[in-house]
Amino acid sequence: MVILTVVAAWQAEYAGYAHAVAARGAGVPEASIAALATRKPPPDLPAGQLLAHRFALAVVEDHDVPDALYGEVVATFGEDGTVVLVTLIGQYLATSALLTCFRVPAPN
């Protein structure tokens, strides 16, 4: 969910395509994938995944995370889980930037 959120915000076509395929393979409903492609929370998203989606949106859209949201993430995922989440977001921010700069398209 987090990767699809980040790549949608950057409009990184190839990463969006590739991770949508992976999400489908993991059983993520098509409605959820479509919602994430528009940076909206999917219907019936479990609370932890919704929190991770909100956190990722704050990072990619606002370039900051409100203290209350950060505290909620730490309380839910712990310090180590928060580091993993931030690292994942950062990795896909960089990946998305490169794919977007080089105009890497999704396969037809």
PDB file of C-alpha atoms in Angstrom:
ATOM      1  CA  MET A   1       0.000   0.000   0.000  1.00  0.00           C
ATOM      2  CA  VAL A   2       2.778   2.426   0.906  1.00  0.00           C
ATOM      3  CA  ILE A   3       4.721   1.853  -2.303  1.00  0.00           C
ATOM      4  CA  LEU A   4       1.620   2.382  -4.440  1.00  0.00           C
ATOM      5  CA  THR A   5       0.880   5.560  -2.488  1.00  0.00           C
ATOM      6  CA  VAL A   6       4.362   6.980  -3.090  1.00  0.00           C
ATOM      7  CA  VAL A   7       4.626   6.082  -6.764  1.00  0.00           C
ATOM      8  CA  ALA A   8       1.140   7.481  -7.452  1.00  0.00           C
ATOM      9  CA  ALA A   9       2.104  10.812  -5.904  1.00  0.00           C
ATOM     10  CA  TRP A  10       5.134  10.971  -8.206  1.00  0.00           C
ATOM     11  CA  GLN A  11       3.219   9.637 -11.208  1.00  0.00           C
ATOM     12  CA  ALA A  12       5.981   7.089 -11.704  1.00  0.00           C
ATOM     13  CA  GLU A  13       4.227   5.046 -14.381  1.00  0.00           C
ATOM     14  CA  TYR A  14       6.546   2.053 -14.488  1.00  0.00           C
ATOM     15  CA  ALA A  15       6.702   1.616 -10.707  1.00  0.00           C
ATOM     16  CA  GLY A  16       2.945   2.059 -10.449  1.00  0.00           C
ATOM     17  CA  TYR A  17       2.412  -0.604 -13.089  1.00  0.00           C
ATOM     18  CA  ALA A  18       4.928  -3.046 -11.591  1.00  0.00           C
ATOM     19  CA  HIS A  19       3.642  -2.727  -8.045  1.00  0.00           C
ATOM     20  CA  ALA A  20       0.003  -2.913  -9.127  1.00  0.00           C
ATOM     21  CA  VAL A  21       0.846  -6.259 -10.763  1.00  0.00           C
ATOM     22  CA  ALA A  22       2.529  -7.406  -7.534  1.00  0.00           C
ATOM     23  CA  ALA A  23      -0.436  -6.201  -5.465  1.00  0.00           C
ATOM     24  CA  ARG A  24      -2.861  -8.141  -7.665  1.00  0.00           C
ATOM     25  CA  GLY A  25      -0.687 -11.222  -7.251  1.00  0.00           C
ATOM     26  CA  ALA A  26      -0.848 -10.766  -3.488  1.00  0.00           C
ATOM     27  CA  GLY A  27      -4.641 -10.639  -3.624  1.00  0.00           C
ATOM     28  CA  VAL A  28      -5.157  -6.896  -3.213  1.00  0.00           C
ATOM     29  CA  PRO A  29      -8.584  -6.029  -4.655  1.00  0.00           C
ATOM     30  CA  GLU A  30      -8.685  -4.017  -7.877  1.00  0.00           C
ATOM     31  CA  ALA A  31     -10.742  -1.294  -6.133  1.00  0.00           C
ATOM     32  CA  SER A  32      -7.924  -0.826  -3.615  1.00  0.00           C
ATOM     33  CA  ILE A  33      -5.284  -0.561  -6.337  1.00  0.00           C
ATOM     34  CA  ALA A  34      -7.421   1.950  -8.243  1.00  0.00           C
ATOM     35  CA  ALA A  35      -7.965   4.060  -5.119  1.00  0.00           C
ATOM     36  CA  LEU A  36      -4.250   4.134  -4.330  1.00  0.00           C
ATOM     37  CA  ALA A  37      -3.492   5.221  -7.902  1.00  0.00           C
ATOM     38  CA  THR A  38      -5.471   8.388  -7.132  1.00  0.00           C
ATOM     39  CA  ARG A  39      -3.882   8.785  -3.669  1.00  0.00           C
ATOM     40  CA  LYS A  40      -7.143   7.937  -1.930  1.00  0.00           C
ATOM     41  CA  PRO A  41      -7.468   5.357   0.839  1.00  0.00           C
ATOM     42  CA  PRO A  42      -8.882   2.073  -0.426  1.00  0.00           C
ATOM     43  CA  PRO A  43     -12.260   0.953   0.864  1.00  0.00           C
ATOM     44  CA  ASP A  44     -12.136  -1.334   3.895  1.00  0.00           C
ATOM     45  CA  LEU A  45      -8.409  -0.797   4.469  1.00  0.00           C
ATOM     46  CA  PRO A  46      -7.283  -2.261   7.824  1.00  0.00           C
ATOM     47  CA  ALA A  47      -6.400   0.393  10.417  1.00  0.00           C
ATOM     48  CA  GLY A  48      -2.632  -0.178  10.327  1.00  0.00           C
ATOM     49  CA  GLN A  49      -2.483   0.006   6.547  1.00  0.00           C
ATOM     50  CA  LEU A  50      -4.638   3.138   6.535  1.00  0.00           C
ATOM     51  CA  LEU A  51      -2.247   4.717   9.030  1.00  0.00           C
ATOM     52  CA  ALA A  52       0.759   3.818   6.849  1.00  0.00           C
ATOM     53  CA  HIS A  53      -1.047   5.287   3.811  1.00  0.00           C
ATOM     54  CA  ARG A  54      -1.782   8.538   5.683  1.00  0.00           C
ATOM     55  CA  PHE A  55       1.834   8.719   6.851  1.00  0.00           C
ATOM     56  CA  ALA A  56       3.189   8.171   3.326  1.00  0.00           C
ATOM     57  CA  LEU A  57       0.858  10.843   1.939  1.00  0.00           C
ATOM     58  CA  ALA A  58       2.063  13.319   4.549  1.00  0.00           C
ATOM     59  CA  VAL A  59       5.673  12.661   3.571  1.00  0.00           C
ATOM     60  CA  VAL A  60       5.163  12.869  -0.201  1.00  0.00           C
ATOM     61  CA  GLU A  61       2.581  15.659  -0.325  1.00  0.00           C
ATOM     62  CA  ASP A  62       3.400  17.845   2.689  1.00  0.00           C
ATOM     63  CA  HIS A  63       7.100  16.930   3.040  1.00  0.00           C
ATOM     64  CA  ASP A  64       6.450  16.726   6.780  1.00  0.00           C
ATOM     65  CA  VAL A  65       4.553  14.595   9.244  1.00  0.00           C
ATOM     66  CA  PRO A  66       2.498  16.209  12.003  1.00  0.00           C
ATOM     67  CA  ASP A  67       3.659  15.247  15.492  1.00  0.00           C
ATOM     68  CA  ALA A  68       0.326  13.584  16.287  1.00  0.00           C
ATOM     69  CA  LEU A  69       0.512  11.384  13.180  1.00  0.00           C
ATOM     70  CA  TYR A  70       4.142  10.501  13.878  1.00  0.00           C
ATOM     71  CA  GLY A  71       3.219   9.541  17.444  1.00  0.00           C
ATOM     72  CA  GLU A  72       0.391   7.362  16.187  1.00  0.00           C
ATOM     73  CA  VAL A  73       2.755   5.594  13.785  1.00  0.00           C
ATOM     74  CA  VAL A  74       5.331   4.950  16.526  1.00  0.00           C
ATOM     75  CA  ALA A  75       2.604   3.725  18.889  1.00  0.00           C
ATOM     76  CA  THR A  76       1.289   1.349  16.221  1.00  0.00           C
ATOM     77  CA  PHE A  77       4.481   0.087  14.562  1.00  0.00           C
ATOM     78  CA  GLY A  78       7.123   0.793  17.219  1.00  0.00           C
ATOM     79  CA  GLU A  79      10.390   2.643  16.673  1.00  0.00           C
ATOM     80  CA  ASP A  80      11.869  -0.092  14.469  1.00  0.00           C
ATOM     81  CA  GLY A  81       8.716  -0.359  12.377  1.00  0.00           C
ATOM     82  CA  THR A  82       8.660   3.407  11.931  1.00  0.00           C
ATOM     83  CA  VAL A  83      12.255   3.360  10.691  1.00  0.00           C
ATOM     84  CA  VAL A  84      11.351   0.605   8.214  1.00  0.00           C
ATOM     85  CA  LEU A  85       8.321   2.602   7.032  1.00  0.00           C
ATOM     86  CA  VAL A  86      10.303   5.829   6.585  1.00  0.00           C
ATOM     87  CA  THR A  87      13.088   3.947   4.792  1.00  0.00           C
ATOM     88  CA  LEU A  88      10.601   2.291   2.427  1.00  0.00           C
ATOM     89  CA  ILE A  89       9.006   5.655   1.646  1.00  0.00           C
ATOM     90  CA  GLY A  90      12.429   7.212   1.059  1.00  0.00           C
ATOM     91  CA  GLN A  91      13.546   4.373  -1.195  1.00  0.00           C
ATOM     92  CA  TYR A  92      10.469   4.728  -3.384  1.00  0.00           C
ATOM     93  CA  LEU A  93      10.683   8.519  -3.396  1.00  0.00           C
ATOM     94  CA  ALA A  94      14.151   8.166  -4.913  1.00  0.00           C
ATOM     95  CA  THR A  95      13.076   5.395  -7.283  1.00  0.00           C
ATOM     96  CA  SER A  96      10.044   7.400  -8.396  1.00  0.00           C
ATOM     97  CA  ALA A  97      12.132  10.517  -8.960  1.00  0.00           C
ATOM     98  CA  LEU A  98      14.551   8.624 -11.191  1.00  0.00           C
ATOM     99  CA  LEU A  99      11.832   6.852 -13.153  1.00  0.00           C
ATOM    100  CA  THR A 100       9.957  10.116 -13.636  1.00  0.00           C
ATOM    101  CA  CYS A 101      13.066  12.088 -14.671  1.00  0.00           C
ATOM    102  CA  PHE A 102      13.982   9.491 -17.263  1.00  0.00           C
ATOM    103  CA  ARG A 103      10.338   9.187 -18.399  1.00  0.00           C
ATOM    104  CA  VAL A 104      10.266   5.410 -17.945  1.00  0.00           C
ATOM    105  CA  PRO A 105       6.813   4.379 -19.183  1.00  0.00           C
ATOM    106  CA  ALA A 106       4.638   1.528 -18.062  1.00  0.00           C
ATOM    107  CA  PRO A 107       4.557  -1.362 -20.530  1.00  0.00           C
ATOM    108  CA  ASN A 108       1.637  -1.224 -22.944  1.00  0.00           C
TER     109      ASN A 108
END
